[in-house]
XYZ file of C-alpha atoms in Angstrom:
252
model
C 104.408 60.943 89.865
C 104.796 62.272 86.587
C 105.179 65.702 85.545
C 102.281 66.915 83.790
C 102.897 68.032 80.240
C 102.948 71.233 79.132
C 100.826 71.666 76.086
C 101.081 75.010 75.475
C 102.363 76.501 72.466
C 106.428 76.709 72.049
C 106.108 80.691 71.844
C 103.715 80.652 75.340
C 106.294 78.748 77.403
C 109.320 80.574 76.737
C 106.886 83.861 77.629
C 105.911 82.091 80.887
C 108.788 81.256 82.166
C 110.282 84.771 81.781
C 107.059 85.915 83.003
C 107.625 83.917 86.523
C 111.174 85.153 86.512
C 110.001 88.683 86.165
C 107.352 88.676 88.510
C 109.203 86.903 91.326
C 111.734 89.379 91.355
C 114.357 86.744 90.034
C 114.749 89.330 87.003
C 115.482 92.728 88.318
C 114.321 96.206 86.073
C 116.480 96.891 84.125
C 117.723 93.235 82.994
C 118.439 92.530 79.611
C 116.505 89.689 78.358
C 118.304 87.414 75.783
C 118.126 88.393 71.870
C 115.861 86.614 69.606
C 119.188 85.196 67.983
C 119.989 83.708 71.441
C 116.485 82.696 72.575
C 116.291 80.835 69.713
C 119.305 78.617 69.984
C 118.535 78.325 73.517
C 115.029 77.042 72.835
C 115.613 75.214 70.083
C 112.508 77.344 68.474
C 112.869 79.713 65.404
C 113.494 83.114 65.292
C 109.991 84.191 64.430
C 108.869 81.953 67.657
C 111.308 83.531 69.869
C 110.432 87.128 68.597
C 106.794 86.489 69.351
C 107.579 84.995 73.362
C 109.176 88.713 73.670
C 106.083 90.455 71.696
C 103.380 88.566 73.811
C 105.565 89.813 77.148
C 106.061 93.491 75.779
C 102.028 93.073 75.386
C 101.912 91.929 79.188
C 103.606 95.110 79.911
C 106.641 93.065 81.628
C 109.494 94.378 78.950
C 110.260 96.844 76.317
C 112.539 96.884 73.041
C 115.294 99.643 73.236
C 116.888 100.605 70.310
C 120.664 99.272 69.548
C 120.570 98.143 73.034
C 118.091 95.200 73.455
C 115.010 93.883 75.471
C 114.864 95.030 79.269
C 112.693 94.125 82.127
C 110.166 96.701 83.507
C 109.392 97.905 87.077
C 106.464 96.291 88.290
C 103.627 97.502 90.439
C 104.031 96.273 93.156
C 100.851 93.568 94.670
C 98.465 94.635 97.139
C 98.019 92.496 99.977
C 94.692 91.434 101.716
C 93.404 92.311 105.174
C 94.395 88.975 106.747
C 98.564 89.848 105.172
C 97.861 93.785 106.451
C 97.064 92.253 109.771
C 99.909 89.926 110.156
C 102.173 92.544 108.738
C 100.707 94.939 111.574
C 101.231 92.501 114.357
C 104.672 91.787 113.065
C 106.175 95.365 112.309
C 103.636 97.647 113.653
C 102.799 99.211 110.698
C 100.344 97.751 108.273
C 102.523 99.123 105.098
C 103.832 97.101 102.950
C 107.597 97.598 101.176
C 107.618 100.782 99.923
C 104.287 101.830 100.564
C 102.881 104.541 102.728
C 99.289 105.643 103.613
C 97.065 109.173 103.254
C 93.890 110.271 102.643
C 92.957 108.880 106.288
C 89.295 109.543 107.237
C 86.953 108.637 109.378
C 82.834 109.146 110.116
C 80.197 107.627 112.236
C 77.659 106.711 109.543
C 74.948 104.174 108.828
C 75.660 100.629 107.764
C 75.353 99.621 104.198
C 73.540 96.547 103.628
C 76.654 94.503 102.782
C 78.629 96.312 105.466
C 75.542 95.157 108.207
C 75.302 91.822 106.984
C 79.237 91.333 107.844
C 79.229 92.587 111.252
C 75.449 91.224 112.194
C 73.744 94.625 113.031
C 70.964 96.166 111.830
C 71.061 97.841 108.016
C 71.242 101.672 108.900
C 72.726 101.236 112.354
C 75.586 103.375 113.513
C 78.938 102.169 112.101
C 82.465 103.400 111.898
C 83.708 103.838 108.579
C 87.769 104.343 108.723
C 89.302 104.972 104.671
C 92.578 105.214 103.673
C 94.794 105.366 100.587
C 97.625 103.080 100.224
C 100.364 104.147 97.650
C 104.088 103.046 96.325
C 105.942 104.632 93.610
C 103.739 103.279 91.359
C 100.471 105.011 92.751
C 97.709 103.943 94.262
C 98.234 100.068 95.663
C 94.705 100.043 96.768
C 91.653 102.241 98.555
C 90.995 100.513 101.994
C 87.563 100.881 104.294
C 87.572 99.351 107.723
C 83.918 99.184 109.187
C 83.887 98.920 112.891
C 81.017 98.334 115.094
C 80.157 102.164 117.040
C 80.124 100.179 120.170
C 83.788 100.876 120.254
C 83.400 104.495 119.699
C 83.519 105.310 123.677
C 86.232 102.885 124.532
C 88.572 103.881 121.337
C 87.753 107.425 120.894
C 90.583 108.116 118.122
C 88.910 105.592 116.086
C 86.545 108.257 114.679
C 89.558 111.216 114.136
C 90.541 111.363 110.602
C 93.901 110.667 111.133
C 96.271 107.767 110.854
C 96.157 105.792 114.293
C 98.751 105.697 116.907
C 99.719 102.596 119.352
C 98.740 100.002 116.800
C 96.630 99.352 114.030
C 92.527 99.305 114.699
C 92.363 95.588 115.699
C 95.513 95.958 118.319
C 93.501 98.750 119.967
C 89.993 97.166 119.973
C 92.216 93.714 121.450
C 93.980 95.843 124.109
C 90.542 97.594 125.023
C 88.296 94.541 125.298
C 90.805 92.019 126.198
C 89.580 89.677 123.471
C 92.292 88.438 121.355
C 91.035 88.366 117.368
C 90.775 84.736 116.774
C 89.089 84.254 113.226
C 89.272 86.190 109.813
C 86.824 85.691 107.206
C 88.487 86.737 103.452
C 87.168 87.176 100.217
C 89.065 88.255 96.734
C 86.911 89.175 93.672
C 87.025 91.228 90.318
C 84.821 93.994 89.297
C 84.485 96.759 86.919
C 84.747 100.041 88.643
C 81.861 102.011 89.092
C 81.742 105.966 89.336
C 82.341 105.750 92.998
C 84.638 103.297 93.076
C 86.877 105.643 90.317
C 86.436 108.569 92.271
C 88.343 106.421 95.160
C 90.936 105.776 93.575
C 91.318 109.082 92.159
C 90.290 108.175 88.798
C 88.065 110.077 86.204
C 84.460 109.036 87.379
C 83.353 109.629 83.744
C 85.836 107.477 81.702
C 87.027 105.026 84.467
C 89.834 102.256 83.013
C 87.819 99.173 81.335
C 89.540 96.589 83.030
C 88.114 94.677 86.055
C 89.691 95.277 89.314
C 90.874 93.151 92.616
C 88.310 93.650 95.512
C 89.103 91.721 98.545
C 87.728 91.806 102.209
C 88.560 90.801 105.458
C 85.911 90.088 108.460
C 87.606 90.072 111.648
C 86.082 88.089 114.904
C 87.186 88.443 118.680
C 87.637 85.439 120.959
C 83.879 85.352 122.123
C 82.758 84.917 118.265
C 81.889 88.903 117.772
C 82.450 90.390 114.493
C 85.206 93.599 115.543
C 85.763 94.936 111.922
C 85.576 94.146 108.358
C 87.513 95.515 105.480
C 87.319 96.034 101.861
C 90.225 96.932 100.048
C 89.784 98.094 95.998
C 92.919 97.936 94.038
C 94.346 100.240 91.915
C 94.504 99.307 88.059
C 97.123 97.319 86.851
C 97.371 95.578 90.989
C 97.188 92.124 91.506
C 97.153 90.197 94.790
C 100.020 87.501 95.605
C 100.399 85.035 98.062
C 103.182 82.311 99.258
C 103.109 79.943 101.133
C 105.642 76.036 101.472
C 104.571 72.866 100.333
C 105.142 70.055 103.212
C 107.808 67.869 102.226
């Protein structure tokens, strides 16, 4: 088959494909990107195309200009990861952190189901729920704001689901597994954008008054046990400035 062409503008490919470099790790902080002279040749483009590939990535945020020294790649925020990736991490390493990343902020109350929250794990709106929150951060700051909502049913049989305090012997699905015996067998996930509201600013430790402008990964994860009974769902909010990746190989 083909290739498909690329009909972007000379100036837009050279950014993208230092762009992919950068954000697959292939060019590390600190790397100094080729000088206009150079990207030119290389290209085959002019000068004033090559200098605005590096202005559209310094407007991505992926480099800056030093002065007498040249272009350099930036340190990334890291991406924050969905339920489903948390949960295969967890199972994997026992720990649901990804590199770099540690958690805080852990609560946890016995409250009434939100609509949404209701609709996810079939019960009744305003029927006893437990609401687990957490703060995941990296170097960067906040990675994302994470709510699991668990059915109270478990609240007898998994009584340190409702401490505030980061669980021990597994992560929330482990113990509701090792409790009930029923393996999790299906996962449900969504991943949206959004403006943040008040609340949602507040979460992430923003000011609720003048929250950032930009929209916002949401993503959740519903969670069923081997008998088809929703066990938890999750809704993570990301931090500004986080994105959510994903790999995966192509069949040959």
């Amino acid at each position: 088959m083909a290739a498909q062409a690329d009909n972007r503008a000379p100036y837009a490919r050279i950014a993208a494909h230092y762009a992919d470099l950068i954000t697959s790790g292939q060019l590390q902080p600190g790397t100094l990107l080729p000088s206009i002279k150079n990207l030119s040749e290389e290209w085959s483009v002019s000068t004033a195309t090559a200098e605005k590939a590096l202005r559209k990535l310094r407007n991505e945020g992926l480099i800056r200009g030093i002065h007498g020294i040249g272009t350099e790649v930036l340190d990334q925020p890291g991406p924050m990861s969905s339920g489903s990736q948390r949960q295969d991490r967890g199972r994997r390493t026992g720990s649901s952190w990804g590199e770099g990343e540690r958690s805080d902020s852990h609560q946890a109350a016995v409250v009434a189901a939100p609509l949404e929250v209701a609709q996810a794990l079939d019960i009744e709106p305003g029927a006893k729920v437990i609401r687990r929150r957490r703060v995941y951060r990296d170097r960067h700051g906040i990675v994302a704001h994470s709510t699991s909502w668990i059915p109270a049913r478990y609240e007898k049989l998994i009584p340190q689901l409702t401490k505030s305090e980061r669980l021990t012997g597994g992560t929330s699905l482990q113990l509701i597994t090792a409790a009930t015996g029923r393996p999790i067998s299906h996962r449900i996930d969504t991943a949206s954008a959004r403006l943040l509201t008040a609340e949602d600013a507040q979460l992430l430790e923003l000011d609720p008054d003048n929250p950032p402008t930009e929209p916002v990964v949401v993503m959740t994860a519903k969670f069923l046990d081997s008998d088809g009974g929703a066990v938890e769902y999750g809704v993570d909010l990301g931090g500004p400035g986080r994105t959510w990746r994903t790999e995966s190989e192509i069949p040959q």
